[in-house]
Amino acid sequence: MKARRSGLQGRLDGIRSTRTGHLTLKIVIGVVGAVLVIGGLIMVPFPGPGWLVVFAGLAVLATEFHWAHRVLEFGKRTLSAWTAWLGRRGWTVKILVVLVAAATATAIVYFGLKLSFGLDLVVEAQKLLIR
């Protein structure tokens, strides 16, 4: 006889115990996880928690899908290796990485506002300085 789990896992096991519950849970987890992953990927180029949301979505998907668990583990290993690599580098490389990230974020925000709303921040700044 299997030991019963408590907490969230126990509830999920209870839902999975019926065929309808299992399918419903798989669909709900799939939709919620996919929305988080897609939303996170959209947010990645912008300043903010894009990658965090992608990893959260993968964690949600990993509760029901083995492939998502493998992707999540790969992402964790890759992130860990990259941060370890960056940690071994000197201050010049670290500063260069920060400057490239800041320049990329600035360009994305600038062109995002210009192309989406027709708002040119450089022109607006010049108007403010001329006043």
PDB file of N, CA and C in Angstrom, residues 43-48 51 82 86 92-110:
ATOM      1  N   MET A  43       8.644  38.804 -21.977  1.00  0.00           N
ATOM      2  CA  MET A  43       9.275  39.765 -21.066  1.00  0.00           C
ATOM      3  C   MET A  43      10.802  39.700 -21.060  1.00  0.00           C
ATOM      4  N   VAL A  44      11.391  38.627 -21.583  1.00  0.00           N
ATOM      5  CA  VAL A  44      12.843  38.442 -21.501  1.00  0.00           C
ATOM      6  C   VAL A  44      13.633  39.655 -21.992  1.00  0.00           C
ATOM      7  N   PRO A  45      13.319  40.229 -23.149  1.00  0.00           N
ATOM      8  CA  PRO A  45      14.159  41.342 -23.610  1.00  0.00           C
ATOM      9  C   PRO A  45      14.012  42.615 -22.778  1.00  0.00           C
ATOM     10  N   PHE A  46      12.975  42.707 -21.986  1.00  0.00           N
ATOM     11  CA  PHE A  46      12.725  43.925 -21.220  1.00  0.00           C
ATOM     12  C   PHE A  46      13.296  43.799 -19.821  1.00  0.00           C
ATOM     13  N   PRO A  47      13.600  44.926 -19.200  1.00  0.00           N
ATOM     14  CA  PRO A  47      14.063  44.859 -17.809  1.00  0.00           C
ATOM     15  C   PRO A  47      12.954  44.280 -16.941  1.00  0.00           C
ATOM     16  N   GLY A  48      13.312  43.357 -16.098  1.00  0.00           N
ATOM     17  CA  GLY A  48      12.316  42.743 -15.228  1.00  0.00           C
ATOM     18  C   GLY A  48      12.515  41.244 -15.115  1.00  0.00           C
ATOM     19  N   TRP A  51      13.073  35.916 -17.255  1.00  0.00           N
ATOM     20  CA  TRP A  51      13.564  34.550 -17.083  1.00  0.00           C
ATOM     21  C   TRP A  51      12.987  33.891 -15.843  1.00  0.00           C
ATOM     22  N   TRP A  82      26.774  29.315 -16.262  1.00  0.00           N
ATOM     23  CA  TRP A  82      27.045  30.676 -16.736  1.00  0.00           C
ATOM     24  C   TRP A  82      27.417  31.596 -15.577  1.00  0.00           C
ATOM     25  N   LEU A  86      30.958  33.492 -15.086  1.00  0.00           N
ATOM     26  CA  LEU A  86      31.044  34.936 -14.876  1.00  0.00           C
ATOM     27  C   LEU A  86      31.736  35.250 -13.548  1.00  0.00           C
ATOM     28  N   THR A  92      36.610  43.652 -15.209  1.00  0.00           N
ATOM     29  CA  THR A  92      36.383  44.255 -16.525  1.00  0.00           C
ATOM     30  C   THR A  92      35.330  43.483 -17.319  1.00  0.00           C
ATOM     31  N   VAL A  93      35.382  42.153 -17.265  1.00  0.00           N
ATOM     32  CA  VAL A  93      34.387  41.341 -17.974  1.00  0.00           C
ATOM     33  C   VAL A  93      33.010  41.536 -17.342  1.00  0.00           C
ATOM     34  N   LYS A  94      32.957  41.570 -16.016  1.00  0.00           N
ATOM     35  CA  LYS A  94      31.674  41.752 -15.324  1.00  0.00           C
ATOM     36  C   LYS A  94      31.056  43.112 -15.664  1.00  0.00           C
ATOM     37  N   ILE A  95      31.893  44.139 -15.675  1.00  0.00           N
ATOM     38  CA  ILE A  95      31.398  45.479 -16.027  1.00  0.00           C
ATOM     39  C   ILE A  95      30.949  45.507 -17.479  1.00  0.00           C
ATOM     40  N   LEU A  96      31.706  44.861 -18.363  1.00  0.00           N
ATOM     41  CA  LEU A  96      31.327  44.804 -19.775  1.00  0.00           C
ATOM     42  C   LEU A  96      29.985  44.090 -19.958  1.00  0.00           C
ATOM     43  N   VAL A  97      29.767  42.996 -19.233  1.00  0.00           N
ATOM     44  CA  VAL A  97      28.488  42.267 -19.311  1.00  0.00           C
ATOM     45  C   VAL A  97      27.345  43.165 -18.848  1.00  0.00           C
ATOM     46  N   VAL A  98      27.543  43.893 -17.762  1.00  0.00           N
ATOM     47  CA  VAL A  98      26.501  44.806 -17.265  1.00  0.00           C
ATOM     48  C   VAL A  98      26.230  45.914 -18.279  1.00  0.00           C
ATOM     49  N   LEU A  99      27.283  46.479 -18.867  1.00  0.00           N
ATOM     50  CA  LEU A  99      27.103  47.547 -19.856  1.00  0.00           C
ATOM     51  C   LEU A  99      26.374  47.047 -21.105  1.00  0.00           C
ATOM     52  N   VAL A 100      26.730  45.859 -21.576  1.00  0.00           N
ATOM     53  CA  VAL A 100      26.052  45.297 -22.749  1.00  0.00           C
ATOM     54  C   VAL A 100      24.577  45.031 -22.421  1.00  0.00           C
ATOM     55  N   ALA A 101      24.310  44.490 -21.242  1.00  0.00           N
ATOM     56  CA  ALA A 101      22.917  44.230 -20.841  1.00  0.00           C
ATOM     57  C   ALA A 101      22.139  45.539 -20.729  1.00  0.00           C
ATOM     58  N   ALA A 102      22.749  46.569 -20.140  1.00  0.00           N
ATOM     59  CA  ALA A 102      22.068  47.864 -20.007  1.00  0.00           C
ATOM     60  C   ALA A 102      21.827  48.502 -21.366  1.00  0.00           C
ATOM     61  N   ALA A 103      22.820  48.422 -22.264  1.00  0.00           N
ATOM     62  CA  ALA A 103      22.651  48.987 -23.606  1.00  0.00           C
ATOM     63  C   ALA A 103      21.567  48.243 -24.378  1.00  0.00           C
ATOM     64  N   THR A 104      21.525  46.930 -24.241  1.00  0.00           N
ATOM     65  CA  THR A 104      20.496  46.138 -24.906  1.00  0.00           C
ATOM     66  C   THR A 104      19.114  46.494 -24.379  1.00  0.00           C
ATOM     67  N   ALA A 105      18.978  46.581 -23.062  1.00  0.00           N
ATOM     68  CA  ALA A 105      17.685  46.939 -22.470  1.00  0.00           C
ATOM     69  C   ALA A 105      17.257  48.340 -22.895  1.00  0.00           C
ATOM     70  N   THR A 106      18.201  49.273 -22.920  1.00  0.00           N
ATOM     71  CA  THR A 106      17.891  50.642 -23.342  1.00  0.00           C
ATOM     72  C   THR A 106      17.422  50.670 -24.795  1.00  0.00           C
ATOM     73  N   ALA A 107      18.119  49.948 -25.662  1.00  0.00           N
ATOM     74  CA  ALA A 107      17.734  49.907 -27.081  1.00  0.00           C
ATOM     75  C   ALA A 107      16.358  49.275 -27.257  1.00  0.00           C
ATOM     76  N   ILE A 108      16.079  48.216 -26.501  1.00  0.00           N
ATOM     77  CA  ILE A 108      14.769  47.550 -26.608  1.00  0.00           C
ATOM     78  C   ILE A 108      13.653  48.478 -26.155  1.00  0.00           C
ATOM     79  N   VAL A 109      13.853  49.171 -25.033  1.00  0.00           N
ATOM     80  CA  VAL A 109      12.829  50.105 -24.549  1.00  0.00           C
ATOM     81  C   VAL A 109      12.661  51.255 -25.540  1.00  0.00           C
ATOM     82  N   TYR A 110      13.770  51.812 -26.025  1.00  0.00           N
ATOM     83  CA  TYR A 110      13.704  52.936 -26.971  1.00  0.00           C
ATOM     84  C   TYR A 110      12.941  52.549 -28.235  1.00  0.00           C
TER      85      TYR A 110
END
